[in-house]
JSON list of C-alpha atoms in Angstrom, two decimals:
[
{"chain": "A", "resi": 1, "resn": "MET", "atom": "CA", "xyz": [248.89, 143.68, -32.48]},
{"chain": "A", "resi": 2, "resn": "HIS", "atom": "CA", "xyz": [250.22, 146.77, -30.38]},
{"chain": "A", "resi": 3, "resn": "THR", "atom": "CA", "xyz": [250.83, 143.85, -27.81]},
{"chain": "A", "resi": 4, "resn": "LEU", "atom": "CA", "xyz": [252.21, 141.23, -30.26]},
{"chain": "A", "resi": 5, "resn": "GLU", "atom": "CA", "xyz": [254.64, 144.00, -32.14]},
{"chain": "A", "resi": 6, "resn": "LEU", "atom": "CA", "xyz": [256.20, 144.81, -28.97]},
{"chain": "A", "resi": 7, "resn": "LEU", "atom": "CA", "xyz": [256.58, 141.41, -27.59]},
{"chain": "A", "resi": 8, "resn": "LEU", "atom": "CA", "xyz": [258.39, 140.27, -31.42]},
{"chain": "A", "resi": 9, "resn": "MET", "atom": "CA", "xyz": [260.48, 143.33, -31.83]},
{"chain": "A", "resi": 10, "resn": "PRO", "atom": "CA", "xyz": [264.22, 143.60, -29.73]},
{"chain": "A", "resi": 11, "resn": "PRO", "atom": "CA", "xyz": [264.13, 144.36, -27.06]},
{"chain": "A", "resi": 12, "resn": "ALA", "atom": "CA", "xyz": [262.13, 142.32, -25.61]},
{"chain": "A", "resi": 13, "resn": "SER", "atom": "CA", "xyz": [262.08, 139.52, -27.93]},
{"chain": "A", "resi": 14, "resn": "GLY", "atom": "CA", "xyz": [265.35, 138.35, -27.58]},
{"chain": "A", "resi": 15, "resn": "LEU", "atom": "CA", "xyz": [265.03, 138.76, -23.36]},
{"chain": "A", "resi": 16, "resn": "ILE", "atom": "CA", "xyz": [261.84, 136.45, -23.80]},
{"chain": "A", "resi": 17, "resn": "LEU", "atom": "CA", "xyz": [264.53, 133.72, -25.85]},
{"chain": "A", "resi": 18, "resn": "THR", "atom": "CA", "xyz": [267.26, 134.53, -22.63]},
{"chain": "A", "resi": 19, "resn": "LEU", "atom": "CA", "xyz": [265.17, 133.84, -20.34]},
{"chain": "A", "resi": 20, "resn": "LEU", "atom": "CA", "xyz": [263.31, 131.15, -20.52]},
{"chain": "A", "resi": 21, "resn": "GLY", "atom": "CA", "xyz": [266.88, 129.57, -22.20]},
{"chain": "A", "resi": 22, "resn": "LEU", "atom": "CA", "xyz": [267.82, 130.09, -18.58]},
{"chain": "A", "resi": 23, "resn": "ALA", "atom": "CA", "xyz": [264.89, 128.69, -17.18]},
{"chain": "A", "resi": 24, "resn": "LEU", "atom": "CA", "xyz": [265.89, 125.57, -19.20]},
{"chain": "A", "resi": 25, "resn": "TRP", "atom": "CA", "xyz": [269.27, 125.59, -19.02]},
{"chain": "A", "resi": 26, "resn": "ARG", "atom": "CA", "xyz": [269.65, 122.21, -18.02]},
{"chain": "A", "resi": 27, "resn": "ARG", "atom": "CA", "xyz": [267.68, 120.91, -21.22]},
{"chain": "A", "resi": 28, "resn": "GLY", "atom": "CA", "xyz": [270.17, 121.24, -24.18]},
{"chain": "A", "resi": 29, "resn": "ALA", "atom": "CA", "xyz": [267.23, 123.98, -25.63]},
{"chain": "A", "resi": 30, "resn": "GLY", "atom": "CA", "xyz": [268.41, 126.07, -22.34]},
{"chain": "A", "resi": 31, "resn": "ARG", "atom": "CA", "xyz": [271.58, 126.99, -23.88]},
{"chain": "A", "resi": 32, "resn": "LEU", "atom": "CA", "xyz": [270.75, 127.25, -27.67]},
{"chain": "A", "resi": 33, "resn": "LEU", "atom": "CA", "xyz": [267.73, 130.03, -26.67]},
{"chain": "A", "resi": 34, "resn": "VAL", "atom": "CA", "xyz": [270.66, 131.71, -24.70]},
{"chain": "A", "resi": 35, "resn": "LEU", "atom": "CA", "xyz": [272.26, 131.59, -27.68]},
{"chain": "A", "resi": 36, "resn": "LEU", "atom": "CA", "xyz": [269.47, 132.88, -30.43]},
{"chain": "A", "resi": 37, "resn": "GLY", "atom": "CA", "xyz": [268.59, 135.40, -27.68]},
{"chain": "A", "resi": 38, "resn": "LEU", "atom": "CA", "xyz": [271.77, 137.24, -26.47]},
{"chain": "A", "resi": 39, "resn": "GLY", "atom": "CA", "xyz": [272.92, 136.76, -30.68]},
{"chain": "A", "resi": 40, "resn": "SER", "atom": "CA", "xyz": [269.57, 138.38, -31.63]},
{"chain": "A", "resi": 41, "resn": "LEU", "atom": "CA", "xyz": [269.76, 141.45, -29.49]},
{"chain": "A", "resi": 42, "resn": "TYR", "atom": "CA", "xyz": [273.71, 141.92, -29.92]},
{"chain": "A", "resi": 43, "resn": "LEU", "atom": "CA", "xyz": [272.75, 141.96, -34.29]},
{"chain": "A", "resi": 44, "resn": "ALA", "atom": "CA", "xyz": [269.44, 144.39, -33.69]},
{"chain": "A", "resi": 45, "resn": "SER", "atom": "CA", "xyz": [271.47, 146.51, -31.57]},
{"chain": "A", "resi": 46, "resn": "LEU", "atom": "CA", "xyz": [274.71, 146.89, -34.56]},
{"chain": "A", "resi": 47, "resn": "PRO", "atom": "CA", "xyz": [275.08, 149.27, -37.02]},
{"chain": "A", "resi": 48, "resn": "MET", "atom": "CA", "xyz": [275.62, 147.56, -39.20]},
{"chain": "A", "resi": 49, "resn": "VAL", "atom": "CA", "xyz": [272.91, 145.64, -39.96]},
{"chain": "A", "resi": 50, "resn": "SER", "atom": "CA", "xyz": [270.34, 148.38, -39.13]},
{"chain": "A", "resi": 51, "resn": "HIS", "atom": "CA", "xyz": [271.70, 150.07, -41.87]},
{"chain": "A", "resi": 52, "resn": "ALA", "atom": "CA", "xyz": [270.47, 147.13, -43.82]},
{"chain": "A", "resi": 53, "resn": "LEU", "atom": "CA", "xyz": [267.52, 146.97, -42.90]},
{"chain": "A", "resi": 54, "resn": "VAL", "atom": "CA", "xyz": [267.62, 151.08, -43.59]},
{"chain": "A", "resi": 55, "resn": "GLY", "atom": "CA", "xyz": [268.54, 150.66, -46.95]},
{"chain": "A", "resi": 56, "resn": "GLY", "atom": "CA", "xyz": [266.72, 148.59, -47.94]},
{"chain": "A", "resi": 57, "resn": "LEU", "atom": "CA", "xyz": [262.98, 150.42, -47.02]},
{"chain": "A", "resi": 58, "resn": "GLN", "atom": "CA", "xyz": [264.26, 153.35, -48.81]},
{"chain": "A", "resi": 59, "resn": "GLN", "atom": "CA", "xyz": [265.17, 151.57, -51.68]},
{"chain": "A", "resi": 60, "resn": "ARG", "atom": "CA", "xyz": [261.92, 150.10, -52.07]},
{"chain": "A", "resi": 61, "resn": "ALA", "atom": "CA", "xyz": [260.69, 154.55, -51.60]},
{"chain": "A", "resi": 62, "resn": "GLY", "atom": "CA", "xyz": [262.87, 155.42, -54.41]},
{"chain": "A", "resi": 63, "resn": "ALA", "atom": "CA", "xyz": [260.29, 154.01, -57.32]},
{"chain": "A", "resi": 64, "resn": "VAL", "atom": "CA", "xyz": [257.34, 157.02, -55.41]},
{"chain": "A", "resi": 65, "resn": "ALA", "atom": "CA", "xyz": [254.63, 157.68, -58.40]},
{"chain": "A", "resi": 66, "resn": "LYS", "atom": "CA", "xyz": [255.15, 160.96, -58.71]},
{"chain": "A", "resi": 67, "resn": "ALA", "atom": "CA", "xyz": [252.75, 163.93, -59.10]},
{"chain": "A", "resi": 68, "resn": "PRO", "atom": "CA", "xyz": [253.75, 166.93, -61.21]},
{"chain": "A", "resi": 69, "resn": "GLN", "atom": "CA", "xyz": [250.71, 168.79, -61.03]},
{"chain": "A", "resi": 70, "resn": "ALA", "atom": "CA", "xyz": [250.27, 168.13, -56.97]},
{"chain": "A", "resi": 71, "resn": "GLU", "atom": "CA", "xyz": [247.24, 169.98, -55.66]},
{"chain": "A", "resi": 72, "resn": "ALA", "atom": "CA", "xyz": [247.91, 169.90, -52.23]},
{"chain": "A", "resi": 73, "resn": "ILE", "atom": "CA", "xyz": [250.15, 168.60, -49.10]},
{"chain": "A", "resi": 74, "resn": "VAL", "atom": "CA", "xyz": [249.84, 166.10, -47.08]},
{"chain": "A", "resi": 75, "resn": "VAL", "atom": "CA", "xyz": [251.54, 165.72, -43.57]},
{"chain": "A", "resi": 76, "resn": "LEU", "atom": "CA", "xyz": [251.61, 162.07, -41.67]},
{"chain": "A", "resi": 77, "resn": "ALA", "atom": "CA", "xyz": [251.19, 162.23, -38.32]},
{"chain": "A", "resi": 78, "resn": "GLY", "atom": "CA", "xyz": [253.18, 160.24, -36.07]},
{"chain": "A", "resi": 79, "resn": "GLY", "atom": "CA", "xyz": [252.48, 160.20, -32.71]},
{"chain": "A", "resi": 80, "resn": "ARG", "atom": "CA", "xyz": [251.91, 162.33, -29.61]},
{"chain": "A", "resi": 81, "resn": "ARG", "atom": "CA", "xyz": [254.10, 163.18, -26.74]},
{"chain": "A", "resi": 82, "resn": "SER", "atom": "CA", "xyz": [251.67, 162.49, -23.92]},
{"chain": "A", "resi": 83, "resn": "ASP", "atom": "CA", "xyz": [250.89, 165.25, -21.72]},
{"chain": "A", "resi": 84, "resn": "ALA", "atom": "CA", "xyz": [253.98, 167.32, -21.61]},
{"chain": "A", "resi": 85, "resn": "PRO", "atom": "CA", "xyz": [254.23, 169.00, -18.50]},
{"chain": "A", "resi": 86, "resn": "GLU", "atom": "CA", "xyz": [255.97, 172.52, -20.50]},
{"chain": "A", "resi": 87, "resn": "TYR", "atom": "CA", "xyz": [253.31, 172.68, -23.01]},
{"chain": "A", "resi": 88, "resn": "GLY", "atom": "CA", "xyz": [250.67, 171.89, -20.43]},
{"chain": "A", "resi": 89, "resn": "GLY", "atom": "CA", "xyz": [249.21, 168.03, -22.44]},
{"chain": "A", "resi": 90, "resn": "ASP", "atom": "CA", "xyz": [249.61, 166.85, -25.79]},
{"chain": "A", "resi": 91, "resn": "THR", "atom": "CA", "xyz": [251.96, 167.42, -28.32]},
{"chain": "A", "resi": 92, "resn": "VAL", "atom": "CA", "xyz": [253.28, 166.82, -30.96]},
{"chain": "A", "resi": 93, "resn": "ASN", "atom": "CA", "xyz": [256.19, 163.70, -30.39]},
{"chain": "A", "resi": 94, "resn": "ARG", "atom": "CA", "xyz": [259.88, 163.91, -32.46]},
{"chain": "A", "resi": 95, "resn": "TYR", "atom": "CA", "xyz": [258.12, 161.49, -35.94]},
{"chain": "A", "resi": 96, "resn": "SER", "atom": "CA", "xyz": [255.38, 163.98, -36.68]},
{"chain": "A", "resi": 97, "resn": "LEU", "atom": "CA", "xyz": [257.24, 167.41, -35.67]},
{"chain": "A", "resi": 98, "resn": "ALA", "atom": "CA", "xyz": [259.94, 166.16, -38.54]},
{"chain": "A", "resi": 99, "resn": "ARG", "atom": "CA", "xyz": [257.75, 165.49, -40.34]},
{"chain": "A", "resi": 100, "resn": "ALA", "atom": "CA", "xyz": [255.27, 169.23, -39.39]},
{"chain": "A", "resi": 101, "resn": "ARG", "atom": "CA", "xyz": [258.45, 170.80, -40.14]},
{"chain": "A", "resi": 102, "resn": "TYR", "atom": "CA", "xyz": [259.08, 169.35, -43.68]},
{"chain": "A", "resi": 103, "resn": "GLY", "atom": "CA", "xyz": [255.57, 170.09, -44.76]},
{"chain": "A", "resi": 104, "resn": "ALA", "atom": "CA", "xyz": [255.76, 173.78, -43.51]},
{"chain": "A", "resi": 105, "resn": "VAL", "atom": "CA", "xyz": [259.45, 174.29, -45.83]},
{"chain": "A", "resi": 106, "resn": "LEU", "atom": "CA", "xyz": [257.42, 172.92, -48.56]},
{"chain": "A", "resi": 107, "resn": "GLN", "atom": "CA", "xyz": [254.03, 174.82, -48.37]},
{"chain": "A", "resi": 108, "resn": "ARG", "atom": "CA", "xyz": [256.01, 177.81, -48.40]},
{"chain": "A", "resi": 109, "resn": "ARG", "atom": "CA", "xyz": [258.73, 176.69, -51.25]},
{"chain": "A", "resi": 110, "resn": "THR", "atom": "CA", "xyz": [255.19, 175.54, -53.42]},
{"chain": "A", "resi": 111, "resn": "GLY", "atom": "CA", "xyz": [251.53, 177.46, -51.88]},
{"chain": "A", "resi": 112, "resn": "LEU", "atom": "CA", "xyz": [249.81, 174.23, -51.48]},
{"chain": "A", "resi": 113, "resn": "PRO", "atom": "CA", "xyz": [247.35, 174.25, -49.48]},
{"chain": "A", "resi": 114, "resn": "LEU", "atom": "CA", "xyz": [248.10, 171.78, -46.39]},
{"chain": "A", "resi": 115, "resn": "LEU", "atom": "CA", "xyz": [246.81, 168.68, -44.72]},
{"chain": "A", "resi": 116, "resn": "VAL", "atom": "CA", "xyz": [247.21, 166.83, -41.58]},
{"chain": "A", "resi": 117, "resn": "SER", "atom": "CA", "xyz": [246.42, 163.59, -41.31]},
{"chain": "A", "resi": 118, "resn": "GLY", "atom": "CA", "xyz": [246.31, 162.86, -37.93]},
{"chain": "A", "resi": 119, "resn": "GLY", "atom": "CA", "xyz": [243.21, 161.06, -35.14]},
{"chain": "A", "resi": 120, "resn": "ARG", "atom": "CA", "xyz": [242.71, 159.52, -31.85]},
{"chain": "A", "resi": 121, "resn": "VAL", "atom": "CA", "xyz": [245.01, 155.62, -32.40]},
{"chain": "A", "resi": 122, "resn": "GLU", "atom": "CA", "xyz": [244.09, 154.75, -28.91]},
{"chain": "A", "resi": 123, "resn": "GLY", "atom": "CA", "xyz": [240.15, 156.06, -28.94]},
{"chain": "A", "resi": 124, "resn": "ASP", "atom": "CA", "xyz": [240.05, 158.45, -25.75]},
{"chain": "A", "resi": 125, "resn": "GLU", "atom": "CA", "xyz": [242.73, 161.11, -26.77]},
{"chain": "A", "resi": 126, "resn": "PRO", "atom": "CA", "xyz": [241.25, 164.56, -25.79]},
{"chain": "A", "resi": 127, "resn": "ARG", "atom": "CA", "xyz": [242.55, 165.51, -29.57]},
{"chain": "A", "resi": 128, "resn": "SER", "atom": "CA", "xyz": [244.00, 164.62, -32.31]},
{"chain": "A", "resi": 129, "resn": "GLU", "atom": "CA", "xyz": [247.41, 164.01, -34.40]},
{"chain": "A", "resi": 130, "resn": "ALA", "atom": "CA", "xyz": [245.85, 166.14, -36.37]},
{"chain": "A", "resi": 131, "resn": "ALA", "atom": "CA", "xyz": [245.05, 168.50, -34.40]},
{"chain": "A", "resi": 132, "resn": "LEU", "atom": "CA", "xyz": [248.53, 169.04, -32.65]},
{"chain": "A", "resi": 133, "resn": "MET", "atom": "CA", "xyz": [250.30, 169.05, -35.62]},
{"chain": "A", "resi": 134, "resn": "ALA", "atom": "CA", "xyz": [247.77, 172.09, -37.03]},
{"chain": "A", "resi": 135, "resn": "ASP", "atom": "CA", "xyz": [248.73, 173.28, -33.73]},
{"chain": "A", "resi": 136, "resn": "VAL", "atom": "CA", "xyz": [252.51, 173.96, -34.16]},
{"chain": "A", "resi": 137, "resn": "LEU", "atom": "CA", "xyz": [252.81, 174.17, -38.23]},
{"chain": "A", "resi": 138, "resn": "GLU", "atom": "CA", "xyz": [250.45, 177.79, -37.64]},
{"chain": "A", "resi": 139, "resn": "ALA", "atom": "CA", "xyz": [251.25, 178.75, -34.31]},
{"chain": "A", "resi": 140, "resn": "GLU", "atom": "CA", "xyz": [255.51, 177.77, -34.37]},
{"chain": "A", "resi": 141, "resn": "PHE", "atom": "CA", "xyz": [256.09, 177.60, -38.35]},
{"chain": "A", "resi": 142, "resn": "GLY", "atom": "CA", "xyz": [253.37, 180.24, -39.31]},
{"chain": "A", "resi": 143, "resn": "VAL", "atom": "CA", "xyz": [251.76, 178.06, -42.04]},
{"chain": "A", "resi": 144, "resn": "PRO", "atom": "CA", "xyz": [248.19, 177.65, -42.44]},
{"chain": "A", "resi": 145, "resn": "VAL", "atom": "CA", "xyz": [246.77, 174.47, -42.41]},
{"chain": "A", "resi": 146, "resn": "ARG", "atom": "CA", "xyz": [243.43, 174.32, -44.88]},
{"chain": "A", "resi": 147, "resn": "TRP", "atom": "CA", "xyz": [242.36, 170.68, -43.72]},
{"chain": "A", "resi": 148, "resn": "ARG", "atom": "CA", "xyz": [242.08, 168.14, -40.59]},
{"chain": "A", "resi": 149, "resn": "GLU", "atom": "CA", "xyz": [241.82, 164.44, -40.79]},
{"chain": "A", "resi": 150, "resn": "GLU", "atom": "CA", "xyz": [241.40, 163.57, -37.70]},
{"chain": "A", "resi": 151, "resn": "GLU", "atom": "CA", "xyz": [239.11, 159.92, -38.19]},
{"chain": "A", "resi": 152, "resn": "SER", "atom": "CA", "xyz": [242.14, 157.83, -38.96]},
{"chain": "A", "resi": 153, "resn": "ARG", "atom": "CA", "xyz": [243.84, 155.49, -36.58]},
{"chain": "A", "resi": 154, "resn": "ASN", "atom": "CA", "xyz": [246.84, 153.89, -39.21]},
{"chain": "A", "resi": 155, "resn": "THR", "atom": "CA", "xyz": [248.22, 154.70, -42.17]},
{"chain": "A", "resi": 156, "resn": "CYS", "atom": "CA", "xyz": [245.79, 152.85, -44.03]},
{"chain": "A", "resi": 157, "resn": "GLU", "atom": "CA", "xyz": [243.14, 154.94, -42.55]},
{"chain": "A", "resi": 158, "resn": "ASN", "atom": "CA", "xyz": [245.57, 157.92, -43.13]},
{"chain": "A", "resi": 159, "resn": "ALA", "atom": "CA", "xyz": [244.99, 157.04, -46.72]},
{"chain": "A", "resi": 160, "resn": "PHE", "atom": "CA", "xyz": [241.78, 156.29, -46.59]},
{"chain": "A", "resi": 161, "resn": "TYR", "atom": "CA", "xyz": [239.84, 158.67, -45.27]},
{"chain": "A", "resi": 162, "resn": "THR", "atom": "CA", "xyz": [242.32, 161.62, -47.11]},
{"chain": "A", "resi": 163, "resn": "ALA", "atom": "CA", "xyz": [241.51, 160.79, -50.20]},
{"chain": "A", "resi": 164, "resn": "ARG", "atom": "CA", "xyz": [238.10, 161.14, -49.53]},
{"chain": "A", "resi": 165, "resn": "LEU", "atom": "CA", "xyz": [238.50, 164.48, -48.21]},
{"chain": "A", "resi": 166, "resn": "LEU", "atom": "CA", "xyz": [240.33, 165.40, -50.94]},
{"chain": "A", "resi": 167, "resn": "ALA", "atom": "CA", "xyz": [238.77, 163.80, -53.27]},
{"chain": "A", "resi": 168, "resn": "ALA", "atom": "CA", "xyz": [234.67, 165.65, -52.10]},
{"chain": "A", "resi": 169, "resn": "GLU", "atom": "CA", "xyz": [237.18, 169.30, -52.93]},
{"chain": "A", "resi": 170, "resn": "GLY", "atom": "CA", "xyz": [238.08, 167.61, -56.38]},
{"chain": "A", "resi": 171, "resn": "ILE", "atom": "CA", "xyz": [241.47, 166.57, -55.25]},
{"chain": "A", "resi": 172, "resn": "GLY", "atom": "CA", "xyz": [243.05, 163.75, -57.15]},
{"chain": "A", "resi": 173, "resn": "GLU", "atom": "CA", "xyz": [246.85, 164.39, -56.47]},
{"chain": "A", "resi": 174, "resn": "ALA", "atom": "CA", "xyz": [248.59, 165.51, -53.54]},
{"chain": "A", "resi": 175, "resn": "ILE", "atom": "CA", "xyz": [252.38, 165.62, -52.02]},
{"chain": "A", "resi": 176, "resn": "LEU", "atom": "CA", "xyz": [253.19, 163.02, -49.66]},
{"chain": "A", "resi": 177, "resn": "VAL", "atom": "CA", "xyz": [254.96, 163.53, -46.51]},
{"chain": "A", "resi": 178, "resn": "THR", "atom": "CA", "xyz": [256.41, 161.22, -43.82]},
{"chain": "A", "resi": 179, "resn": "HIS", "atom": "CA", "xyz": [259.56, 158.92, -42.81]},
{"chain": "A", "resi": 180, "resn": "ALA", "atom": "CA", "xyz": [261.76, 157.92, -45.36]},
{"chain": "A", "resi": 181, "resn": "LEU", "atom": "CA", "xyz": [261.33, 154.22, -44.16]},
{"chain": "A", "resi": 182, "resn": "HIS", "atom": "CA", "xyz": [257.58, 155.03, -43.75]},
{"chain": "A", "resi": 183, "resn": "VAL", "atom": "CA", "xyz": [257.12, 155.21, -48.21]},
{"chain": "A", "resi": 184, "resn": "PRO", "atom": "CA", "xyz": [256.81, 151.49, -48.50]},
{"chain": "A", "resi": 185, "resn": "ARG", "atom": "CA", "xyz": [254.18, 151.55, -46.39]},
{"chain": "A", "resi": 186, "resn": "ALA", "atom": "CA", "xyz": [252.14, 154.55, -46.75]},
{"chain": "A", "resi": 187, "resn": "ARG", "atom": "CA", "xyz": [252.70, 153.63, -51.27]},
{"chain": "A", "resi": 188, "resn": "TRP", "atom": "CA", "xyz": [251.10, 150.49, -50.79]},
{"chain": "A", "resi": 189, "resn": "CYS", "atom": "CA", "xyz": [248.26, 152.11, -48.75]},
{"chain": "A", "resi": 190, "resn": "PHE", "atom": "CA", "xyz": [247.97, 155.56, -50.86]},
{"chain": "A", "resi": 191, "resn": "ARG", "atom": "CA", "xyz": [247.45, 153.38, -54.14]},
{"chain": "A", "resi": 192, "resn": "ARG", "atom": "CA", "xyz": [244.64, 150.83, -53.15]},
{"chain": "A", "resi": 193, "resn": "THR", "atom": "CA", "xyz": [242.85, 155.03, -53.16]},
{"chain": "A", "resi": 194, "resn": "PRO", "atom": "CA", "xyz": [242.11, 157.18, -56.50]},
{"chain": "A", "resi": 195, "resn": "LEU", "atom": "CA", "xyz": [244.43, 159.69, -54.59]},
{"chain": "A", "resi": 196, "resn": "GLN", "atom": "CA", "xyz": [247.91, 160.31, -56.58]},
{"chain": "A", "resi": 197, "resn": "ILE", "atom": "CA", "xyz": [250.87, 160.60, -54.32]},
{"chain": "A", "resi": 198, "resn": "ARG", "atom": "CA", "xyz": [254.36, 161.27, -55.13]},
{"chain": "A", "resi": 199, "resn": "ALA", "atom": "CA", "xyz": [256.70, 161.02, -51.51]},
{"chain": "A", "resi": 200, "resn": "MET", "atom": "CA", "xyz": [258.90, 163.66, -49.99]},
{"chain": "A", "resi": 201, "resn": "PRO", "atom": "CA", "xyz": [260.09, 161.62, -47.37]},
{"chain": "A", "resi": 202, "resn": "VAL", "atom": "CA", "xyz": [262.19, 163.41, -44.69]},
{"chain": "A", "resi": 203, "resn": "TYR", "atom": "CA", "xyz": [264.95, 161.40, -42.60]},
{"chain": "A", "resi": 204, "resn": "CYS", "atom": "CA", "xyz": [266.82, 159.70, -45.80]},
{"chain": "A", "resi": 205, "resn": "SER", "atom": "CA", "xyz": [270.23, 158.01, -43.78]},
{"chain": "A", "resi": 206, "resn": "ARG", "atom": "CA", "xyz": [272.67, 158.02, -46.08]},
{"chain": "A", "resi": 207, "resn": "PRO", "atom": "CA", "xyz": [273.77, 154.83, -48.08]},
{"chain": "A", "resi": 208, "resn": "GLN", "atom": "CA", "xyz": [275.94, 152.19, -46.37]},
{"chain": "A", "resi": 209, "resn": "GLU", "atom": "CA", "xyz": [277.81, 151.71, -49.47]},
{"chain": "A", "resi": 210, "resn": "GLU", "atom": "CA", "xyz": [279.10, 155.57, -50.11]},
{"chain": "A", "resi": 211, "resn": "SER", "atom": "CA", "xyz": [279.76, 156.08, -46.65]},
{"chain": "A", "resi": 212, "resn": "GLY", "atom": "CA", "xyz": [282.16, 153.05, -46.65]},
{"chain": "A", "resi": 213, "resn": "PHE", "atom": "CA", "xyz": [283.29, 150.27, -44.24]},
{"chain": "A", "resi": 214, "resn": "ASP", "atom": "CA", "xyz": [283.58, 151.63, -40.80]},
{"chain": "A", "resi": 215, "resn": "TRP", "atom": "CA", "xyz": [284.50, 148.39, -38.04]},
{"chain": "A", "resi": 216, "resn": "ARG", "atom": "CA", "xyz": [282.50, 150.49, -35.66]},
{"chain": "A", "resi": 217, "resn": "GLY", "atom": "CA", "xyz": [278.97, 149.07, -36.99]},
{"chain": "A", "resi": 218, "resn": "LEU", "atom": "CA", "xyz": [280.54, 146.18, -34.97]},
{"chain": "A", "resi": 219, "resn": "ILE", "atom": "CA", "xyz": [279.74, 147.82, -31.90]},
{"chain": "A", "resi": 220, "resn": "PRO", "atom": "CA", "xyz": [276.51, 147.24, -30.22]},
{"chain": "A", "resi": 221, "resn": "GLN", "atom": "CA", "xyz": [274.84, 150.72, -30.63]},
{"chain": "A", "resi": 222, "resn": "ALA", "atom": "CA", "xyz": [271.88, 151.68, -28.16]},
{"chain": "A", "resi": 223, "resn": "GLN", "atom": "CA", "xyz": [271.15, 154.18, -31.78]},
{"chain": "A", "resi": 224, "resn": "ALA", "atom": "CA", "xyz": [271.11, 151.48, -33.53]},
{"chain": "A", "resi": 225, "resn": "MET", "atom": "CA", "xyz": [268.81, 149.43, -32.36]},
{"chain": "A", "resi": 226, "resn": "GLU", "atom": "CA", "xyz": [266.59, 151.97, -32.40]},
{"chain": "A", "resi": 227, "resn": "ARG", "atom": "CA", "xyz": [266.75, 152.57, -36.17]},
{"chain": "A", "resi": 228, "resn": "THR", "atom": "CA", "xyz": [266.51, 148.46, -36.23]},
{"chain": "A", "resi": 229, "resn": "ARG", "atom": "CA", "xyz": [263.59, 148.54, -34.70]},
{"chain": "A", "resi": 230, "resn": "PHE", "atom": "CA", "xyz": [261.71, 151.70, -36.70]},
{"chain": "A", "resi": 231, "resn": "ALA", "atom": "CA", "xyz": [262.83, 149.49, -39.74]},
{"chain": "A", "resi": 232, "resn": "LEU", "atom": "CA", "xyz": [261.53, 146.32, -38.05]},
{"chain": "A", "resi": 233, "resn": "HIS", "atom": "CA", "xyz": [258.35, 148.12, -37.59]},
{"chain": "A", "resi": 234, "resn": "GLU", "atom": "CA", "xyz": [257.52, 148.72, -40.97]},
{"chain": "A", "resi": 235, "resn": "TYR", "atom": "CA", "xyz": [258.50, 145.27, -42.64]},
{"chain": "A", "resi": 236, "resn": "LEU", "atom": "CA", "xyz": [256.01, 144.22, -39.93]},
{"chain": "A", "resi": 237, "resn": "GLY", "atom": "CA", "xyz": [253.34, 146.22, -40.42]},
{"chain": "A", "resi": 238, "resn": "LEU", "atom": "CA", "xyz": [253.85, 146.32, -44.34]},
{"chain": "A", "resi": 239, "resn": "ALA", "atom": "CA", "xyz": [253.06, 142.87, -44.22]},
{"chain": "A", "resi": 240, "resn": "TRP", "atom": "CA", "xyz": [249.84, 142.56, -41.82]},
{"chain": "A", "resi": 241, "resn": "TYR", "atom": "CA", "xyz": [249.07, 144.66, -43.99]},
{"chain": "A", "resi": 242, "resn": "ARG", "atom": "CA", "xyz": [248.99, 142.62, -46.67]},
{"chain": "A", "resi": 243, "resn": "VAL", "atom": "CA", "xyz": [247.28, 140.01, -44.69]},
{"chain": "A", "resi": 244, "resn": "ARG", "atom": "CA", "xyz": [244.65, 142.12, -43.26]},
{"chain": "A", "resi": 245, "resn": "TYR", "atom": "CA", "xyz": [243.28, 144.02, -46.43]},
{"chain": "A", "resi": 246, "resn": "GLY", "atom": "CA", "xyz": [245.14, 141.72, -49.82]},
{"chain": "A", "resi": 247, "resn": "ASP", "atom": "CA", "xyz": [244.52, 143.88, -53.27]},
{"chain": "A", "resi": 248, "resn": "ARG", "atom": "CA", "xyz": [240.92, 145.03, -52.70]},
{"chain": "A", "resi": 249, "resn": "PRO", "atom": "CA", "xyz": [240.14, 148.86, -52.57]},
{"chain": "A", "resi": 250, "resn": "LEU", "atom": "CA", "xyz": [240.92, 150.69, -49.33]},
{"chain": "A", "resi": 251, "resn": "GLY", "atom": "CA", "xyz": [237.26, 151.40, -47.90]},
{"chain": "A", "resi": 252, "resn": "GLY", "atom": "CA", "xyz": [236.35, 152.83, -43.73]},
{"chain": "A", "resi": 253, "resn": "GLY", "atom": "CA", "xyz": [237.09, 151.02, -40.65]},
{"chain": "A", "resi": 254, "resn": "GLY", "atom": "CA", "xyz": [239.40, 148.71, -39.27]}
]
């Protein structure tokens, strides 16, 4: 799925269409493919387009089931930075760091015990993403981590293994920390477990209607391309989960 996703996402998808069009330039379809390829790259890099995609996910993230009697804080890992020379090995990437930081803030505010969730996505990493986040939370933010869920490789496994671990502790409701764009997919997964969550997301973008029209939104920007990729990743991920898992409760493995 990872390789297929890379090919389907910009900029690879647009470049593939453009190159294919150039190869078929003498045929009528070639010019159309070049137009589609360059057009998709342009649209994907527009702030107006990225804001629209992000806004759709954040609206869906708003109606999250509440857990007024939360008994724990769950922080989902968002990836690692491998072989960071300044740290002498693997460490959290910027997504995991942002979630860990907010998890630390919430832990200090509430005093609730903290769980970090994230395994070895590729399978051969020396340490889990949960362990890397726990290092940052304890050593850099001074916040204790009660539990480490280190078996999961994707969001649905995050939900399943976290719910199982907390159920063994008699905990049925928790605060969930992840990126705002990731909330709809995470919520979809946790709804298929007994654990009730209240999402407390990081990186909530300002709605486009509040910021008003800006002509610069028609100028391609690398940051907009990154937002578009993040949003498309979530849309594709949610669609894939619906196909793979359906409406059944989550089980282990997969």
